[in-house]
PDB file of C-alpha atoms in Angstrom:
ATOM      1  CA  UNK Z   1       0.000   0.000   0.000  1.00  0.00           C
ATOM      2  CA  UNK Z   2       1.411   3.371  -0.935  1.00  0.00           C
ATOM      3  CA  UNK Z   3       1.913   6.006   1.728  1.00  0.00           C
ATOM      4  CA  UNK Z   4      -0.684   8.227   0.098  1.00  0.00           C
ATOM      5  CA  UNK Z   5      -3.396   5.533   0.083  1.00  0.00           C
ATOM      6  CA  UNK Z   6      -6.224   5.990   2.543  1.00  0.00           C
ATOM      7  CA  UNK Z   7      -7.056   2.965   4.648  1.00  0.00           C
ATOM      8  CA  UNK Z   8     -10.746   2.064   4.762  1.00  0.00           C
ATOM      9  CA  UNK Z   9     -12.304   1.682   8.189  1.00  0.00           C
ATOM     10  CA  UNK Z  10     -13.433  -1.776   9.257  1.00  0.00           C
ATOM     11  CA  UNK Z  11     -16.921  -1.265  10.628  1.00  0.00           C
ATOM     12  CA  UNK Z  12     -18.122  -3.602  13.332  1.00  0.00           C
ATOM     13  CA  UNK Z  13     -20.944  -5.983  12.482  1.00  0.00           C
ATOM     14  CA  UNK Z  14     -23.226  -6.201  15.505  1.00  0.00           C
ATOM     15  CA  UNK Z  15     -25.132  -9.433  16.027  1.00  0.00           C
ATOM     16  CA  UNK Z  16     -27.588 -10.895  18.501  1.00  0.00           C
ATOM     17  CA  UNK Z  17     -26.405 -13.153  21.313  1.00  0.00           C
ATOM     18  CA  UNK Z  18     -28.587 -16.257  21.623  1.00  0.00           C
ATOM     19  CA  UNK Z  19     -27.641 -19.629  23.076  1.00  0.00           C
ATOM     20  CA  UNK Z  20     -23.984 -18.673  23.317  1.00  0.00           C
ATOM     21  CA  UNK Z  21     -23.827 -17.901  19.590  1.00  0.00           C
ATOM     22  CA  UNK Z  22     -23.998 -14.740  17.506  1.00  0.00           C
ATOM     23  CA  UNK Z  23     -26.768 -15.073  14.927  1.00  0.00           C
ATOM     24  CA  UNK Z  24     -28.058 -12.344  12.686  1.00  0.00           C
ATOM     25  CA  UNK Z  25     -31.746 -11.644  13.068  1.00  0.00           C
ATOM     26  CA  UNK Z  26     -33.862 -14.472  11.672  1.00  0.00           C
ATOM     27  CA  UNK Z  27     -35.657 -11.856   9.599  1.00  0.00           C
ATOM     28  CA  UNK Z  28     -32.450 -10.530   8.078  1.00  0.00           C
ATOM     29  CA  UNK Z  29     -33.558  -7.018   9.007  1.00  0.00           C
ATOM     30  CA  UNK Z  30     -31.414  -4.278  10.532  1.00  0.00           C
ATOM     31  CA  UNK Z  31     -32.035  -0.732  11.693  1.00  0.00           C
ATOM     32  CA  UNK Z  32     -29.810   2.306  11.912  1.00  0.00           C
ATOM     33  CA  UNK Z  33     -28.393   3.305  15.284  1.00  0.00           C
ATOM     34  CA  UNK Z  34     -27.334   6.929  15.646  1.00  0.00           C
ATOM     35  CA  UNK Z  35     -25.656   8.948  18.362  1.00  0.00           C
ATOM     36  CA  UNK Z  36     -27.262  11.801  20.288  1.00  0.00           C
ATOM     37  CA  UNK Z  37     -26.590  14.172  17.359  1.00  0.00           C
ATOM     38  CA  UNK Z  38     -28.104  11.878  14.745  1.00  0.00           C
ATOM     39  CA  UNK Z  39     -24.790  10.650  13.326  1.00  0.00           C
ATOM     40  CA  UNK Z  40     -24.867   7.049  12.099  1.00  0.00           C
ATOM     41  CA  UNK Z  41     -22.995   4.603  14.314  1.00  0.00           C
ATOM     42  CA  UNK Z  42     -23.914   1.131  13.084  1.00  0.00           C
ATOM     43  CA  UNK Z  43     -26.656  -1.144  11.833  1.00  0.00           C
ATOM     44  CA  UNK Z  44     -28.132  -3.277  14.603  1.00  0.00           C
ATOM     45  CA  UNK Z  45     -30.146  -6.474  14.094  1.00  0.00           C
ATOM     46  CA  UNK Z  46     -33.908  -5.937  14.101  1.00  0.00           C
ATOM     47  CA  UNK Z  47     -35.097  -8.966  16.053  1.00  0.00           C
ATOM     48  CA  UNK Z  48     -38.274 -10.782  15.095  1.00  0.00           C
ATOM     49  CA  UNK Z  49     -40.789 -12.800  17.085  1.00  0.00           C
ATOM     50  CA  UNK Z  50     -38.937 -15.915  15.937  1.00  0.00           C
ATOM     51  CA  UNK Z  51     -35.730 -14.569  17.476  1.00  0.00           C
ATOM     52  CA  UNK Z  52     -37.591 -14.027  20.750  1.00  0.00           C
ATOM     53  CA  UNK Z  53     -38.898 -17.596  20.718  1.00  0.00           C
ATOM     54  CA  UNK Z  54     -35.434 -18.967  19.929  1.00  0.00           C
ATOM     55  CA  UNK Z  55     -34.009 -17.014  22.855  1.00  0.00           C
ATOM     56  CA  UNK Z  56     -36.598 -18.482  25.225  1.00  0.00           C
ATOM     57  CA  UNK Z  57     -35.744 -22.009  24.048  1.00  0.00           C
ATOM     58  CA  UNK Z  58     -32.047 -21.332  24.674  1.00  0.00           C
ATOM     59  CA  UNK Z  59     -32.754 -19.854  28.132  1.00  0.00           C
ATOM     60  CA  UNK Z  60     -34.899 -22.821  29.152  1.00  0.00           C
ATOM     61  CA  UNK Z  61     -32.268 -25.286  27.965  1.00  0.00           C
ATOM     62  CA  UNK Z  62     -29.612 -23.533  30.050  1.00  0.00           C
ATOM     63  CA  UNK Z  63     -31.755 -23.166  33.167  1.00  0.00           C
ATOM     64  CA  UNK Z  64     -31.196 -26.622  34.653  1.00  0.00           C
ATOM     65  CA  UNK Z  65     -27.427 -26.443  34.614  1.00  0.00           C
ATOM     66  CA  UNK Z  66     -27.220 -22.817  35.736  1.00  0.00           C
ATOM     67  CA  UNK Z  67     -29.759 -23.091  38.564  1.00  0.00           C
ATOM     68  CA  UNK Z  68     -28.091 -26.315  39.696  1.00  0.00           C
ATOM     69  CA  UNK Z  69     -24.621 -24.786  39.802  1.00  0.00           C
ATOM     70  CA  UNK Z  70     -23.241 -23.905  43.208  1.00  0.00           C
ATOM     71  CA  UNK Z  71     -23.676 -20.322  44.347  1.00  0.00           C
ATOM     72  CA  UNK Z  72     -19.907 -20.090  44.697  1.00  0.00           C
ATOM     73  CA  UNK Z  73     -19.412 -21.047  41.041  1.00  0.00           C
ATOM     74  CA  UNK Z  74     -21.984 -18.521  39.857  1.00  0.00           C
ATOM     75  CA  UNK Z  75     -20.163 -15.856  41.860  1.00  0.00           C
ATOM     76  CA  UNK Z  76     -16.837 -16.782  40.277  1.00  0.00           C
ATOM     77  CA  UNK Z  77     -18.356 -16.561  36.804  1.00  0.00           C
ATOM     78  CA  UNK Z  78     -19.959 -13.168  37.460  1.00  0.00           C
ATOM     79  CA  UNK Z  79     -16.631 -11.902  38.766  1.00  0.00           C
ATOM     80  CA  UNK Z  80     -15.024 -13.135  35.554  1.00  0.00           C
ATOM     81  CA  UNK Z  81     -17.492 -10.993  33.599  1.00  0.00           C
ATOM     82  CA  UNK Z  82     -16.215  -7.972  35.525  1.00  0.00           C
ATOM     83  CA  UNK Z  83     -12.630  -8.938  34.694  1.00  0.00           C
ATOM     84  CA  UNK Z  84     -13.339  -9.222  30.982  1.00  0.00           C
ATOM     85  CA  UNK Z  85     -15.321  -5.996  30.941  1.00  0.00           C
ATOM     86  CA  UNK Z  86     -12.404  -4.247  32.625  1.00  0.00           C
ATOM     87  CA  UNK Z  87     -10.126  -5.500  29.860  1.00  0.00           C
ATOM     88  CA  UNK Z  88     -12.372  -3.947  27.193  1.00  0.00           C
ATOM     89  CA  UNK Z  89     -13.021  -0.788  29.156  1.00  0.00           C
ATOM     90  CA  UNK Z  90     -11.871   1.629  26.434  1.00  0.00           C
ATOM     91  CA  UNK Z  91     -14.286   0.154  23.897  1.00  0.00           C
ATOM     92  CA  UNK Z  92     -17.239   0.443  26.271  1.00  0.00           C
ATOM     93  CA  UNK Z  93     -16.349   4.004  27.270  1.00  0.00           C
ATOM     94  CA  UNK Z  94     -16.514   4.981  23.607  1.00  0.00           C
ATOM     95  CA  UNK Z  95     -19.766   3.088  22.985  1.00  0.00           C
ATOM     96  CA  UNK Z  96     -21.476   4.474  26.083  1.00  0.00           C
ATOM     97  CA  UNK Z  97     -20.348   8.024  25.301  1.00  0.00           C
ATOM     98  CA  UNK Z  98     -21.776   7.755  21.786  1.00  0.00           C
ATOM     99  CA  UNK Z  99     -24.951   5.988  22.894  1.00  0.00           C
ATOM    100  CA  UNK Z 100     -25.858   8.374  25.698  1.00  0.00           C
ATOM    101  CA  UNK Z 101     -24.273  11.612  24.525  1.00  0.00           C
ATOM    102  CA  UNK Z 102     -21.914  11.713  27.501  1.00  0.00           C
ATOM    103  CA  UNK Z 103     -18.480  13.213  27.877  1.00  0.00           C
ATOM    104  CA  UNK Z 104     -15.607  10.755  28.009  1.00  0.00           C
ATOM    105  CA  UNK Z 105     -15.254  11.411  31.739  1.00  0.00           C
ATOM    106  CA  UNK Z 106     -18.904  10.668  32.505  1.00  0.00           C
ATOM    107  CA  UNK Z 107     -18.890   7.637  30.229  1.00  0.00           C
ATOM    108  CA  UNK Z 108     -15.811   6.352  32.082  1.00  0.00           C
ATOM    109  CA  UNK Z 109     -17.652   6.719  35.369  1.00  0.00           C
ATOM    110  CA  UNK Z 110     -20.642   4.794  33.977  1.00  0.00           C
ATOM    111  CA  UNK Z 111     -18.461   1.937  32.723  1.00  0.00           C
ATOM    112  CA  UNK Z 112     -16.562   1.752  36.014  1.00  0.00           C
ATOM    113  CA  UNK Z 113     -19.865   1.623  37.883  1.00  0.00           C
ATOM    114  CA  UNK Z 114     -21.081  -1.176  35.590  1.00  0.00           C
ATOM    115  CA  UNK Z 115     -17.933  -3.201  36.280  1.00  0.00           C
ATOM    116  CA  UNK Z 116     -18.325  -2.632  40.014  1.00  0.00           C
ATOM    117  CA  UNK Z 117     -21.970  -3.674  39.765  1.00  0.00           C
ATOM    118  CA  UNK Z 118     -20.948  -7.105  38.401  1.00  0.00           C
ATOM    119  CA  UNK Z 119     -18.564  -7.488  41.353  1.00  0.00           C
ATOM    120  CA  UNK Z 120     -21.332  -6.451  43.771  1.00  0.00           C
ATOM    121  CA  UNK Z 121     -23.705  -9.138  42.539  1.00  0.00           C
ATOM    122  CA  UNK Z 122     -20.908 -11.706  42.293  1.00  0.00           C
ATOM    123  CA  UNK Z 123     -20.429 -11.271  46.027  1.00  0.00           C
ATOM    124  CA  UNK Z 124     -24.124 -11.820  46.738  1.00  0.00           C
ATOM    125  CA  UNK Z 125     -24.547 -15.186  45.026  1.00  0.00           C
ATOM    126  CA  UNK Z 126     -23.610 -17.243  48.094  1.00  0.00           C
ATOM    127  CA  UNK Z 127     -25.117 -14.875  50.654  1.00  0.00           C
ATOM    128  CA  UNK Z 128     -28.653 -14.172  49.495  1.00  0.00           C
ATOM    129  CA  UNK Z 129     -29.968 -17.542  50.713  1.00  0.00           C
ATOM    130  CA  UNK Z 130     -28.903 -16.662  54.267  1.00  0.00           C
ATOM    131  CA  UNK Z 131     -30.702 -13.322  54.018  1.00  0.00           C
ATOM    132  CA  UNK Z 132     -34.046 -14.582  52.698  1.00  0.00           C
ATOM    133  CA  UNK Z 133     -33.981 -18.187  53.948  1.00  0.00           C
ATOM    134  CA  UNK Z 134     -33.631 -19.810  57.332  1.00  0.00           C
ATOM    135  CA  UNK Z 135     -35.336 -21.781  60.064  1.00  0.00           C
ATOM    136  CA  UNK Z 136     -38.888 -20.857  61.043  1.00  0.00           C
ATOM    137  CA  UNK Z 137     -40.347 -21.326  64.543  1.00  0.00           C
ATOM    138  CA  UNK Z 138     -43.301 -23.755  64.517  1.00  0.00           C
ATOM    139  CA  UNK Z 139     -45.540 -25.355  67.129  1.00  0.00           C
ATOM    140  CA  UNK Z 140     -44.727 -29.039  67.074  1.00  0.00           C
ATOM    141  CA  UNK Z 141     -41.834 -31.493  66.860  1.00  0.00           C
ATOM    142  CA  UNK Z 142     -40.627 -30.289  63.457  1.00  0.00           C
ATOM    143  CA  UNK Z 143     -37.884 -28.348  61.771  1.00  0.00           C
ATOM    144  CA  UNK Z 144     -39.351 -25.857  59.314  1.00  0.00           C
ATOM    145  CA  UNK Z 145     -36.783 -24.549  56.844  1.00  0.00           C
ATOM    146  CA  UNK Z 146     -37.230 -22.018  54.047  1.00  0.00           C
ATOM    147  CA  UNK Z 147     -34.819 -21.740  51.128  1.00  0.00           C
ATOM    148  CA  UNK Z 148     -34.898 -19.532  48.012  1.00  0.00           C
ATOM    149  CA  UNK Z 149     -34.998 -21.019  44.524  1.00  0.00           C
ATOM    150  CA  UNK Z 150     -34.770 -19.263  41.137  1.00  0.00           C
ATOM    151  CA  UNK Z 151     -38.026 -18.484  39.360  1.00  0.00           C
ATOM    152  CA  UNK Z 152     -36.883 -19.709  35.930  1.00  0.00           C
ATOM    153  CA  UNK Z 153     -36.670 -17.904  32.593  1.00  0.00           C
ATOM    154  CA  UNK Z 154     -36.904 -14.128  33.022  1.00  0.00           C
ATOM    155  CA  UNK Z 155     -37.559 -11.675  30.188  1.00  0.00           C
ATOM    156  CA  UNK Z 156     -35.800  -8.375  30.892  1.00  0.00           C
ATOM    157  CA  UNK Z 157     -36.576  -5.100  29.143  1.00  0.00           C
ATOM    158  CA  UNK Z 158     -33.393  -3.105  29.650  1.00  0.00           C
ATOM    159  CA  UNK Z 159     -33.537   0.612  30.546  1.00  0.00           C
ATOM    160  CA  UNK Z 160     -33.795   2.841  27.513  1.00  0.00           C
ATOM    161  CA  UNK Z 161     -31.448   5.593  28.699  1.00  0.00           C
ATOM    162  CA  UNK Z 162     -28.738   3.788  30.644  1.00  0.00           C
ATOM    163  CA  UNK Z 163     -27.206   1.612  27.957  1.00  0.00           C
ATOM    164  CA  UNK Z 164     -24.659  -0.241  30.112  1.00  0.00           C
ATOM    165  CA  UNK Z 165     -24.944   0.544  33.832  1.00  0.00           C
ATOM    166  CA  UNK Z 166     -28.726   0.235  33.791  1.00  0.00           C
ATOM    167  CA  UNK Z 167     -28.460  -2.889  31.652  1.00  0.00           C
ATOM    168  CA  UNK Z 168     -26.044  -4.582  34.055  1.00  0.00           C
ATOM    169  CA  UNK Z 169     -28.170  -3.481  37.014  1.00  0.00           C
ATOM    170  CA  UNK Z 170     -31.186  -5.399  35.715  1.00  0.00           C
ATOM    171  CA  UNK Z 171     -29.423  -8.433  34.220  1.00  0.00           C
ATOM    172  CA  UNK Z 172     -26.824  -9.294  36.886  1.00  0.00           C
ATOM    173  CA  UNK Z 173     -29.286  -9.904  39.763  1.00  0.00           C
ATOM    174  CA  UNK Z 174     -31.402 -12.165  37.563  1.00  0.00           C
ATOM    175  CA  UNK Z 175     -28.574 -14.544  36.751  1.00  0.00           C
ATOM    176  CA  UNK Z 176     -26.818 -14.191  40.124  1.00  0.00           C
ATOM    177  CA  UNK Z 177     -29.746 -15.992  41.743  1.00  0.00           C
ATOM    178  CA  UNK Z 178     -29.781 -18.847  39.230  1.00  0.00           C
ATOM    179  CA  UNK Z 179     -32.317 -17.628  36.687  1.00  0.00           C
ATOM    180  CA  UNK Z 180     -31.682 -17.391  32.965  1.00  0.00           C
ATOM    181  CA  UNK Z 181     -32.496 -14.261  30.977  1.00  0.00           C
ATOM    182  CA  UNK Z 182     -33.809 -13.072  27.639  1.00  0.00           C
ATOM    183  CA  UNK Z 183     -32.774  -9.423  27.425  1.00  0.00           C
ATOM    184  CA  UNK Z 184     -34.293  -6.800  25.150  1.00  0.00           C
ATOM    185  CA  UNK Z 185     -31.636  -4.122  24.729  1.00  0.00           C
ATOM    186  CA  UNK Z 186     -32.333  -0.393  24.697  1.00  0.00           C
ATOM    187  CA  UNK Z 187     -34.034   0.340  21.382  1.00  0.00           C
ATOM    188  CA  UNK Z 188     -32.165   3.587  20.728  1.00  0.00           C
ATOM    189  CA  UNK Z 189     -28.837   2.567  22.255  1.00  0.00           C
ATOM    190  CA  UNK Z 190     -28.364  -1.189  21.795  1.00  0.00           C
ATOM    191  CA  UNK Z 191     -24.681  -1.306  20.892  1.00  0.00           C
ATOM    192  CA  UNK Z 192     -23.203  -1.583  24.432  1.00  0.00           C
ATOM    193  CA  UNK Z 193     -25.643  -4.424  25.129  1.00  0.00           C
ATOM    194  CA  UNK Z 194     -24.677  -6.296  21.964  1.00  0.00           C
ATOM    195  CA  UNK Z 195     -20.998  -5.829  22.828  1.00  0.00           C
ATOM    196  CA  UNK Z 196     -21.726  -7.157  26.307  1.00  0.00           C
ATOM    197  CA  UNK Z 197     -22.729 -10.408  24.632  1.00  0.00           C
ATOM    198  CA  UNK Z 198     -19.140 -10.734  23.413  1.00  0.00           C
ATOM    199  CA  UNK Z 199     -17.909 -10.247  26.981  1.00  0.00           C
ATOM    200  CA  UNK Z 200     -20.305 -12.868  28.328  1.00  0.00           C
ATOM    201  CA  UNK Z 201     -19.206 -15.344  25.665  1.00  0.00           C
ATOM    202  CA  UNK Z 202     -15.610 -15.121  26.912  1.00  0.00           C
ATOM    203  CA  UNK Z 203     -16.444 -15.084  30.625  1.00  0.00           C
ATOM    204  CA  UNK Z 204     -17.392 -18.731  31.283  1.00  0.00           C
ATOM    205  CA  UNK Z 205     -21.102 -17.839  31.335  1.00  0.00           C
ATOM    206  CA  UNK Z 206     -22.759 -20.949  29.832  1.00  0.00           C
ATOM    207  CA  UNK Z 207     -24.490 -20.395  26.516  1.00  0.00           C
ATOM    208  CA  UNK Z 208     -28.158 -19.591  26.926  1.00  0.00           C
ATOM    209  CA  UNK Z 209     -27.897 -18.146  30.436  1.00  0.00           C
ATOM    210  CA  UNK Z 210     -28.096 -14.637  28.966  1.00  0.00           C
ATOM    211  CA  UNK Z 211     -29.589 -14.000  25.528  1.00  0.00           C
ATOM    212  CA  UNK Z 212     -29.533 -10.479  24.082  1.00  0.00           C
ATOM    213  CA  UNK Z 213     -31.918  -9.167  21.438  1.00  0.00           C
ATOM    214  CA  UNK Z 214     -32.007  -5.751  19.788  1.00  0.00           C
ATOM    215  CA  UNK Z 215     -34.768  -4.045  17.850  1.00  0.00           C
ATOM    216  CA  UNK Z 216     -38.182  -2.543  18.539  1.00  0.00           C
ATOM    217  CA  UNK Z 217     -38.917  -3.044  22.219  1.00  0.00           C
ATOM    218  CA  UNK Z 218     -42.682  -3.401  21.771  1.00  0.00           C
ATOM    219  CA  UNK Z 219     -42.292  -5.848  18.885  1.00  0.00           C
ATOM    220  CA  UNK Z 220     -39.963  -8.164  20.797  1.00  0.00           C
ATOM    221  CA  UNK Z 221     -41.583  -7.820  24.214  1.00  0.00           C
ATOM    222  CA  UNK Z 222     -45.090  -8.800  23.099  1.00  0.00           C
ATOM    223  CA  UNK Z 223     -44.288 -12.469  22.340  1.00  0.00           C
ATOM    224  CA  UNK Z 224     -42.103 -12.700  25.447  1.00  0.00           C
ATOM    225  CA  UNK Z 225     -44.877 -11.463  27.730  1.00  0.00           C
ATOM    226  CA  UNK Z 226     -47.326 -13.980  26.281  1.00  0.00           C
ATOM    227  CA  UNK Z 227     -44.873 -16.881  26.061  1.00  0.00           C
ATOM    228  CA  UNK Z 228     -45.954 -19.811  28.224  1.00  0.00           C
ATOM    229  CA  UNK Z 229     -42.359 -20.814  29.009  1.00  0.00           C
ATOM    230  CA  UNK Z 230     -41.349 -17.394  30.350  1.00  0.00           C
ATOM    231  CA  UNK Z 231     -41.759 -17.370  34.130  1.00  0.00           C
ATOM    232  CA  UNK Z 232     -41.205 -13.697  34.888  1.00  0.00           C
ATOM    233  CA  UNK Z 233     -40.769 -10.356  33.175  1.00  0.00           C
ATOM    234  CA  UNK Z 234     -38.992  -7.162  34.190  1.00  0.00           C
ATOM    235  CA  UNK Z 235     -40.748  -4.207  32.547  1.00  0.00           C
ATOM    236  CA  UNK Z 236     -38.105  -1.594  33.396  1.00  0.00           C
ATOM    237  CA  UNK Z 237     -37.538  -0.559  29.780  1.00  0.00           C
ATOM    238  CA  UNK Z 238     -41.219  -0.239  28.854  1.00  0.00           C
ATOM    239  CA  UNK Z 239     -43.189   2.987  28.808  1.00  0.00           C
ATOM    240  CA  UNK Z 240     -46.422   3.218  30.804  1.00  0.00           C
ATOM    241  CA  UNK Z 241     -48.748   2.159  27.994  1.00  0.00           C
ATOM    242  CA  UNK Z 242     -46.576  -0.740  26.827  1.00  0.00           C
ATOM    243  CA  UNK Z 243     -46.020  -1.919  30.410  1.00  0.00           C
ATOM    244  CA  UNK Z 244     -49.780  -2.070  30.957  1.00  0.00           C
ATOM    245  CA  UNK Z 245     -50.332  -4.135  27.811  1.00  0.00           C
ATOM    246  CA  UNK Z 246     -47.478  -6.495  28.626  1.00  0.00           C
ATOM    247  CA  UNK Z 247     -48.690  -7.019  32.183  1.00  0.00           C
ATOM    248  CA  UNK Z 248     -52.088  -8.063  30.840  1.00  0.00           C
ATOM    249  CA  UNK Z 249     -50.424 -10.502  28.435  1.00  0.00           C
ATOM    250  CA  UNK Z 250     -48.200 -11.853  31.206  1.00  0.00           C
ATOM    251  CA  UNK Z 251     -51.222 -12.735  33.352  1.00  0.00           C
ATOM    252  CA  UNK Z 252     -52.117 -15.566  31.000  1.00  0.00           C
ATOM    253  CA  UNK Z 253     -49.739 -17.939  32.778  1.00  0.00           C
ATOM    254  CA  UNK Z 254     -49.283 -16.088  36.069  1.00  0.00           C
ATOM    255  CA  UNK Z 255     -45.829 -14.666  35.400  1.00  0.00           C
ATOM    256  CA  UNK Z 256     -44.042 -12.783  38.123  1.00  0.00           C
ATOM    257  CA  UNK Z 257     -43.977  -9.151  36.957  1.00  0.00           C
ATOM    258  CA  UNK Z 258     -41.602  -6.385  38.037  1.00  0.00           C
ATOM    259  CA  UNK Z 259     -43.278  -3.104  37.188  1.00  0.00           C
ATOM    260  CA  UNK Z 260     -41.158  -0.227  35.836  1.00  0.00           C
ATOM    261  CA  UNK Z 261     -40.264   2.792  37.891  1.00  0.00           C
ATOM    262  CA  UNK Z 262     -40.216   6.212  36.191  1.00  0.00           C
ATOM    263  CA  UNK Z 263     -37.127   6.223  33.974  1.00  0.00           C
ATOM    264  CA  UNK Z 264     -36.350   9.863  34.684  1.00  0.00           C
ATOM    265  CA  UNK Z 265     -36.163   9.146  38.393  1.00  0.00           C
ATOM    266  CA  UNK Z 266     -34.059   5.998  38.183  1.00  0.00           C
ATOM    267  CA  UNK Z 267     -30.591   6.575  39.626  1.00  0.00           C
ATOM    268  CA  UNK Z 268     -28.585   3.565  38.523  1.00  0.00           C
ATOM    269  CA  UNK Z 269     -25.529   4.765  40.449  1.00  0.00           C
ATOM    270  CA  UNK Z 270     -27.313   4.311  43.779  1.00  0.00           C
ATOM    271  CA  UNK Z 271     -26.735   1.334  46.067  1.00  0.00           C
ATOM    272  CA  UNK Z 272     -28.854  -1.391  44.414  1.00  0.00           C
ATOM    273  CA  UNK Z 273     -29.672  -3.188  47.652  1.00  0.00           C
ATOM    274  CA  UNK Z 274     -31.184  -6.674  47.497  1.00  0.00           C
ATOM    275  CA  UNK Z 275     -34.535  -5.804  45.937  1.00  0.00           C
ATOM    276  CA  UNK Z 276     -33.778  -7.100  42.463  1.00  0.00           C
ATOM    277  CA  UNK Z 277     -32.024 -10.167  43.841  1.00  0.00           C
ATOM    278  CA  UNK Z 278     -35.121 -11.278  45.715  1.00  0.00           C
ATOM    279  CA  UNK Z 279     -37.708 -10.309  43.093  1.00  0.00           C
ATOM    280  CA  UNK Z 280     -37.116 -13.386  40.960  1.00  0.00           C
ATOM    281  CA  UNK Z 281     -36.793 -15.944  43.740  1.00  0.00           C
ATOM    282  CA  UNK Z 282     -39.379 -18.414  45.005  1.00  0.00           C
ATOM    283  CA  UNK Z 283     -39.395 -19.735  48.560  1.00  0.00           C
ATOM    284  CA  UNK Z 284     -39.391 -23.484  49.147  1.00  0.00           C
ATOM    285  CA  UNK Z 285     -40.387 -24.594  52.641  1.00  0.00           C
ATOM    286  CA  UNK Z 286     -39.464 -28.024  54.013  1.00  0.00           C
ATOM    287  CA  UNK Z 287     -40.882 -29.688  57.126  1.00  0.00           C
ATOM    288  CA  UNK Z 288     -38.795 -32.333  58.866  1.00  0.00           C
ATOM    289  CA  UNK Z 289     -39.635 -34.201  62.077  1.00  0.00           C
ATOM    290  CA  UNK Z 290     -37.344 -33.865  65.054  1.00  0.00           C
ATOM    291  CA  UNK Z 291     -36.389 -36.741  67.313  1.00  0.00           C
ATOM    292  CA  UNK Z 292     -36.230 -40.402  66.371  1.00  0.00           C
ATOM    293  CA  UNK Z 293     -38.103 -42.035  63.514  1.00  0.00           C
ATOM    294  CA  UNK Z 294     -39.802 -45.384  63.730  1.00  0.00           C
ATOM    295  CA  UNK Z 295     -39.276 -48.168  61.221  1.00  0.00           C
ATOM    296  CA  UNK Z 296     -42.300 -46.971  59.305  1.00  0.00           C
ATOM    297  CA  UNK Z 297     -40.753 -43.539  58.848  1.00  0.00           C
ATOM    298  CA  UNK Z 298     -43.333 -41.688  60.915  1.00  0.00           C
ATOM    299  CA  UNK Z 299     -42.324 -39.386  63.742  1.00  0.00           C
ATOM    300  CA  UNK Z 300     -42.889 -40.413  67.312  1.00  0.00           C
TER     301      UNK Z 300
END
């Protein structure tokens, strides 16, 4: 190549993240993603209903192994996500700055907070059962023990304005407690979410535990809310009207629903507490007789 030749840029091809793989949208459609000033950034996959169904299948397939993994192992894997995200920090600072119209300094703060948020939830994986479970006092010769269990497959509508920190804040607690997730990325700013799929793929997170879709939020969320194999849905990224419609659809098979809070008032930098950790947990209670058991197995 001569010194005067101009090198062509190699634009990144963004893809979905489903079942540990990177498919293009089943429909073959894409849509333009622009920055806060309207400048073109990339073409993102425009997910279809078929993509949503495929993601649910992948999440269900992964649920048994992930929910059955030890809490310690899940914590190690979530910490590994933080490590890998730290290694690609510069890329995410650029993507977040472009997606949200932030200065480099503020984008750096958001990425650092997102990394720290993974570490926060990694530390909770083997502690949450002690917080929400335990022995219950009962009248009678029995032990009564309560223990949390994951709800199952959770559909997550990511925040529209916080493309990485908000995304991590809603996804990490879902998988930290043993659930699997189908994530609908921010419609206007999906690129950090799609890049996060690349981080997850290299972080020992089993394929299917997190599945990331991009496109029109309402178009993707509708089949997820009505899907009979989705056990819960987080409506954070839905507006008031869409959230109402999705909650009605979710009632068909008694999904657990986390209603959205006003996006303008959501401070994703605040201490997240344990609220999102416990939202998608079920409580299993076991009774066990105290004292000796007879040959028949009955208590006496």
